Amino acid sequence: LSGHGSIIFWTQENSGKSRYYYPFAREKHILNYLSTGHIDKVENEIHNLVQEIRGMPDISCENIIQVFNQLISATIKYFVENNIAIGRIFPNVYNLYLEVAGKETLGDLEDYMINFYQKIHSVTQSVESNDKSNEEKIFAYLNNNYKTELDFEKMARDLQISYSYIRKIVKSVTDKSVLDYINSLRINEGKR
């Protein structure tokens, strides 16, 4: 910090441990912006985080690395809680932590984290559009075939989607099981 050949005078402030820092509010903002698809706001939060760290004279290098590792961990936890396969985006999660530890400057860390979130954003956007098309295929199949005896294994083969994924989509859209949804279609047809 002081430069080669500098004299550093001891003061009481420098003798203690550096204070611990973690940006809990920024973490929340980043995850909220990520979930709503506002990648520009995520990038802005990362930039502001780096500026905040630059303004802290007593933060240790270990604490800085730990902040970014914790941010990656919180993002992975968010994906796990929302049933999004992070392994599809980053096949080897442990490499993320090694890459963060290998960065030499805050600028490098900022660029890395922005690229990290941009990659997540681009993959999740394509997954969401794929989910929409799968959702349409599932409900079209159910609405066209509810009058017959449905074989769920055949349905999964016909749609080229696993039955567990079909169940998840139907439950998330209708708040019913597949069988309950089919039965409601049959009841409505009977009433009609």
JSON list of N, CA and C in Angstrom, two decimals, residues 39-73:
[
{"chain": "A", "resi": 39, "resn": "ILE", "atom": "N", "xyz": [-29.81, -7.85, -15.55]},
{"chain": "A", "resi": 39, "resn": "ILE", "atom": "CA", "xyz": [-28.37, -8.08, -15.51]},
{"chain": "A", "resi": 39, "resn": "ILE", "atom": "C", "xyz": [-27.61, -6.76, -15.40]},
{"chain": "A", "resi": 40, "resn": "ASP", "atom": "N", "xyz": [-28.14, -5.69, -15.96]},
{"chain": "A", "resi": 40, "resn": "ASP", "atom": "CA", "xyz": [-27.46, -4.39, -15.86]},
{"chain": "A", "resi": 40, "resn": "ASP", "atom": "C", "xyz": [-27.39, -3.92, -14.41]},
{"chain": "A", "resi": 41, "resn": "LYS", "atom": "N", "xyz": [-28.44, -4.20, -13.64]},
{"chain": "A", "resi": 41, "resn": "LYS", "atom": "CA", "xyz": [-28.44, -3.81, -12.22]},
{"chain": "A", "resi": 41, "resn": "LYS", "atom": "C", "xyz": [-27.51, -4.71, -11.41]},
{"chain": "A", "resi": 42, "resn": "VAL", "atom": "N", "xyz": [-27.40, -5.98, -11.80]},
{"chain": "A", "resi": 42, "resn": "VAL", "atom": "CA", "xyz": [-26.44, -6.88, -11.15]},
{"chain": "A", "resi": 42, "resn": "VAL", "atom": "C", "xyz": [-25.03, -6.35, -11.36]},
{"chain": "A", "resi": 43, "resn": "GLU", "atom": "N", "xyz": [-24.71, -5.98, -12.59]},
{"chain": "A", "resi": 43, "resn": "GLU", "atom": "CA", "xyz": [-23.39, -5.44, -12.91]},
{"chain": "A", "resi": 43, "resn": "GLU", "atom": "C", "xyz": [-23.11, -4.17, -12.12]},
{"chain": "A", "resi": 44, "resn": "ASN", "atom": "N", "xyz": [-24.13, -3.32, -11.97]},
{"chain": "A", "resi": 44, "resn": "ASN", "atom": "CA", "xyz": [-23.98, -2.09, -11.19]},
{"chain": "A", "resi": 44, "resn": "ASN", "atom": "C", "xyz": [-23.70, -2.40, -9.72]},
{"chain": "A", "resi": 45, "resn": "GLU", "atom": "N", "xyz": [-24.39, -3.40, -9.17]},
{"chain": "A", "resi": 45, "resn": "GLU", "atom": "CA", "xyz": [-24.15, -3.79, -7.76]},
{"chain": "A", "resi": 45, "resn": "GLU", "atom": "C", "xyz": [-22.73, -4.30, -7.57]},
{"chain": "A", "resi": 46, "resn": "ILE", "atom": "N", "xyz": [-22.24, -5.10, -8.53]},
{"chain": "A", "resi": 46, "resn": "ILE", "atom": "CA", "xyz": [-20.87, -5.61, -8.44]},
{"chain": "A", "resi": 46, "resn": "ILE", "atom": "C", "xyz": [-19.89, -4.43, -8.49]},
{"chain": "A", "resi": 47, "resn": "HIS", "atom": "N", "xyz": [-20.11, -3.51, -9.39]},
{"chain": "A", "resi": 47, "resn": "HIS", "atom": "CA", "xyz": [-19.24, -2.34, -9.51]},
{"chain": "A", "resi": 47, "resn": "HIS", "atom": "C", "xyz": [-19.24, -1.53, -8.20]},
{"chain": "A", "resi": 48, "resn": "ASN", "atom": "N", "xyz": [-20.44, -1.30, -7.64]},
{"chain": "A", "resi": 48, "resn": "ASN", "atom": "CA", "xyz": [-20.53, -0.55, -6.38]},
{"chain": "A", "resi": 48, "resn": "ASN", "atom": "C", "xyz": [-19.87, -1.30, -5.23]},
{"chain": "A", "resi": 49, "resn": "LEU", "atom": "N", "xyz": [-19.98, -2.62, -5.23]},
{"chain": "A", "resi": 49, "resn": "LEU", "atom": "CA", "xyz": [-19.33, -3.44, -4.21]},
{"chain": "A", "resi": 49, "resn": "LEU", "atom": "C", "xyz": [-17.82, -3.25, -4.27]},
{"chain": "A", "resi": 50, "resn": "VAL", "atom": "N", "xyz": [-17.26, -3.30, -5.46]},
{"chain": "A", "resi": 50, "resn": "VAL", "atom": "CA", "xyz": [-15.82, -3.13, -5.63]},
{"chain": "A", "resi": 50, "resn": "VAL", "atom": "C", "xyz": [-15.39, -1.74, -5.19]},
{"chain": "A", "resi": 51, "resn": "GLN", "atom": "N", "xyz": [-16.17, -0.73, -5.52]},
{"chain": "A", "resi": 51, "resn": "GLN", "atom": "CA", "xyz": [-15.85, 0.64, -5.10]},
{"chain": "A", "resi": 51, "resn": "GLN", "atom": "C", "xyz": [-15.90, 0.76, -3.58]},
{"chain": "A", "resi": 52, "resn": "GLU", "atom": "N", "xyz": [-16.87, 0.10, -2.97]},
{"chain": "A", "resi": 52, "resn": "GLU", "atom": "CA", "xyz": [-16.99, 0.11, -1.51]},
{"chain": "A", "resi": 52, "resn": "GLU", "atom": "C", "xyz": [-15.76, -0.53, -0.86]},
{"chain": "A", "resi": 53, "resn": "ILE", "atom": "N", "xyz": [-15.32, -1.66, -1.42]},
{"chain": "A", "resi": 53, "resn": "ILE", "atom": "CA", "xyz": [-14.14, -2.35, -0.89]},
{"chain": "A", "resi": 53, "resn": "ILE", "atom": "C", "xyz": [-12.90, -1.47, -1.05]},
{"chain": "A", "resi": 54, "resn": "ARG", "atom": "N", "xyz": [-12.79, -0.80, -2.20]},
{"chain": "A", "resi": 54, "resn": "ARG", "atom": "CA", "xyz": [-11.64, 0.10, -2.42]},
{"chain": "A", "resi": 54, "resn": "ARG", "atom": "C", "xyz": [-11.57, 1.21, -1.38]},
{"chain": "A", "resi": 55, "resn": "GLY", "atom": "N", "xyz": [-12.71, 1.61, -0.87]},
{"chain": "A", "resi": 55, "resn": "GLY", "atom": "CA", "xyz": [-12.75, 2.67, 0.13]},
{"chain": "A", "resi": 55, "resn": "GLY", "atom": "C", "xyz": [-12.49, 2.22, 1.55]},
{"chain": "A", "resi": 56, "resn": "MET", "atom": "N", "xyz": [-12.20, 0.93, 1.74]},
{"chain": "A", "resi": 56, "resn": "MET", "atom": "CA", "xyz": [-11.96, 0.39, 3.09]},
{"chain": "A", "resi": 56, "resn": "MET", "atom": "C", "xyz": [-10.47, 0.15, 3.27]},
{"chain": "A", "resi": 57, "resn": "PRO", "atom": "N", "xyz": [-9.80, 0.98, 4.04]},
{"chain": "A", "resi": 57, "resn": "PRO", "atom": "CA", "xyz": [-8.36, 0.80, 4.20]},
{"chain": "A", "resi": 57, "resn": "PRO", "atom": "C", "xyz": [-7.99, -0.39, 5.09]},
{"chain": "A", "resi": 58, "resn": "ASP", "atom": "N", "xyz": [-8.92, -0.86, 5.92]},
{"chain": "A", "resi": 58, "resn": "ASP", "atom": "CA", "xyz": [-8.58, -1.90, 6.89]},
{"chain": "A", "resi": 58, "resn": "ASP", "atom": "C", "xyz": [-9.12, -3.28, 6.52]},
{"chain": "A", "resi": 59, "resn": "ILE", "atom": "N", "xyz": [-9.51, -3.49, 5.28]},
{"chain": "A", "resi": 59, "resn": "ILE", "atom": "CA", "xyz": [-10.02, -4.81, 4.89]},
{"chain": "A", "resi": 59, "resn": "ILE", "atom": "C", "xyz": [-8.85, -5.68, 4.42]},
{"chain": "A", "resi": 60, "resn": "SER", "atom": "N", "xyz": [-8.84, -6.92, 4.85]},
{"chain": "A", "resi": 60, "resn": "SER", "atom": "CA", "xyz": [-7.74, -7.81, 4.49]},
{"chain": "A", "resi": 60, "resn": "SER", "atom": "C", "xyz": [-7.99, -8.46, 3.13]},
{"chain": "A", "resi": 61, "resn": "CYS", "atom": "N", "xyz": [-6.93, -8.91, 2.52]},
{"chain": "A", "resi": 61, "resn": "CYS", "atom": "CA", "xyz": [-7.02, -9.60, 1.23]},
{"chain": "A", "resi": 61, "resn": "CYS", "atom": "C", "xyz": [-7.86, -10.86, 1.38]},
{"chain": "A", "resi": 62, "resn": "GLU", "atom": "N", "xyz": [-7.69, -11.58, 2.48]},
{"chain": "A", "resi": 62, "resn": "GLU", "atom": "CA", "xyz": [-8.45, -12.80, 2.73]},
{"chain": "A", "resi": 62, "resn": "GLU", "atom": "C", "xyz": [-9.94, -12.49, 2.81]},
{"chain": "A", "resi": 63, "resn": "ASN", "atom": "N", "xyz": [-10.27, -11.37, 3.45]},
{"chain": "A", "resi": 63, "resn": "ASN", "atom": "CA", "xyz": [-11.67, -10.98, 3.57]},
{"chain": "A", "resi": 63, "resn": "ASN", "atom": "C", "xyz": [-12.26, -10.65, 2.20]},
{"chain": "A", "resi": 64, "resn": "ILE", "atom": "N", "xyz": [-11.48, -10.02, 1.35]},
{"chain": "A", "resi": 64, "resn": "ILE", "atom": "CA", "xyz": [-11.97, -9.68, 0.01]},
{"chain": "A", "resi": 64, "resn": "ILE", "atom": "C", "xyz": [-12.27, -10.96, -0.78]},
{"chain": "A", "resi": 65, "resn": "ILE", "atom": "N", "xyz": [-11.35, -11.90, -0.76]},
{"chain": "A", "resi": 65, "resn": "ILE", "atom": "CA", "xyz": [-11.56, -13.17, -1.46]},
{"chain": "A", "resi": 65, "resn": "ILE", "atom": "C", "xyz": [-12.78, -13.89, -0.88]},
{"chain": "A", "resi": 66, "resn": "GLN", "atom": "N", "xyz": [-12.89, -13.85, 0.43]},
{"chain": "A", "resi": 66, "resn": "GLN", "atom": "CA", "xyz": [-14.01, -14.50, 1.10]},
{"chain": "A", "resi": 66, "resn": "GLN", "atom": "C", "xyz": [-15.34, -13.86, 0.71]},
{"chain": "A", "resi": 67, "resn": "VAL", "atom": "N", "xyz": [-15.38, -12.53, 0.53]},
{"chain": "A", "resi": 67, "resn": "VAL", "atom": "CA", "xyz": [-16.60, -11.84, 0.11]},
{"chain": "A", "resi": 67, "resn": "VAL", "atom": "C", "xyz": [-17.09, -12.40, -1.24]},
{"chain": "A", "resi": 68, "resn": "PHE", "atom": "N", "xyz": [-16.16, -12.52, -2.19]},
{"chain": "A", "resi": 68, "resn": "PHE", "atom": "CA", "xyz": [-16.56, -12.99, -3.52]},
{"chain": "A", "resi": 68, "resn": "PHE", "atom": "C", "xyz": [-16.89, -14.48, -3.52]},
{"chain": "A", "resi": 69, "resn": "ASN", "atom": "N", "xyz": [-16.17, -15.26, -2.72]},
{"chain": "A", "resi": 69, "resn": "ASN", "atom": "CA", "xyz": [-16.51, -16.69, -2.61]},
{"chain": "A", "resi": 69, "resn": "ASN", "atom": "C", "xyz": [-17.88, -16.87, -1.98]},
{"chain": "A", "resi": 70, "resn": "GLN", "atom": "N", "xyz": [-18.17, -16.06, -0.97]},
{"chain": "A", "resi": 70, "resn": "GLN", "atom": "CA", "xyz": [-19.47, -16.14, -0.31]},
{"chain": "A", "resi": 70, "resn": "GLN", "atom": "C", "xyz": [-20.59, -15.72, -1.26]},
{"chain": "A", "resi": 71, "resn": "LEU", "atom": "N", "xyz": [-20.31, -14.75, -2.10]},
{"chain": "A", "resi": 71, "resn": "LEU", "atom": "CA", "xyz": [-21.29, -14.31, -3.09]},
{"chain": "A", "resi": 71, "resn": "LEU", "atom": "C", "xyz": [-21.59, -15.43, -4.09]},
{"chain": "A", "resi": 72, "resn": "ILE", "atom": "N", "xyz": [-20.55, -16.13, -4.50]},
{"chain": "A", "resi": 72, "resn": "ILE", "atom": "CA", "xyz": [-20.74, -17.29, -5.39]},
{"chain": "A", "resi": 72, "resn": "ILE", "atom": "C", "xyz": [-21.54, -18.37, -4.67]},
{"chain": "A", "resi": 73, "resn": "SER", "atom": "N", "xyz": [-21.22, -18.63, -3.40]},
{"chain": "A", "resi": 73, "resn": "SER", "atom": "CA", "xyz": [-21.95, -19.64, -2.62]},
{"chain": "A", "resi": 73, "resn": "SER", "atom": "C", "xyz": [-23.42, -19.28, -2.48]}
]
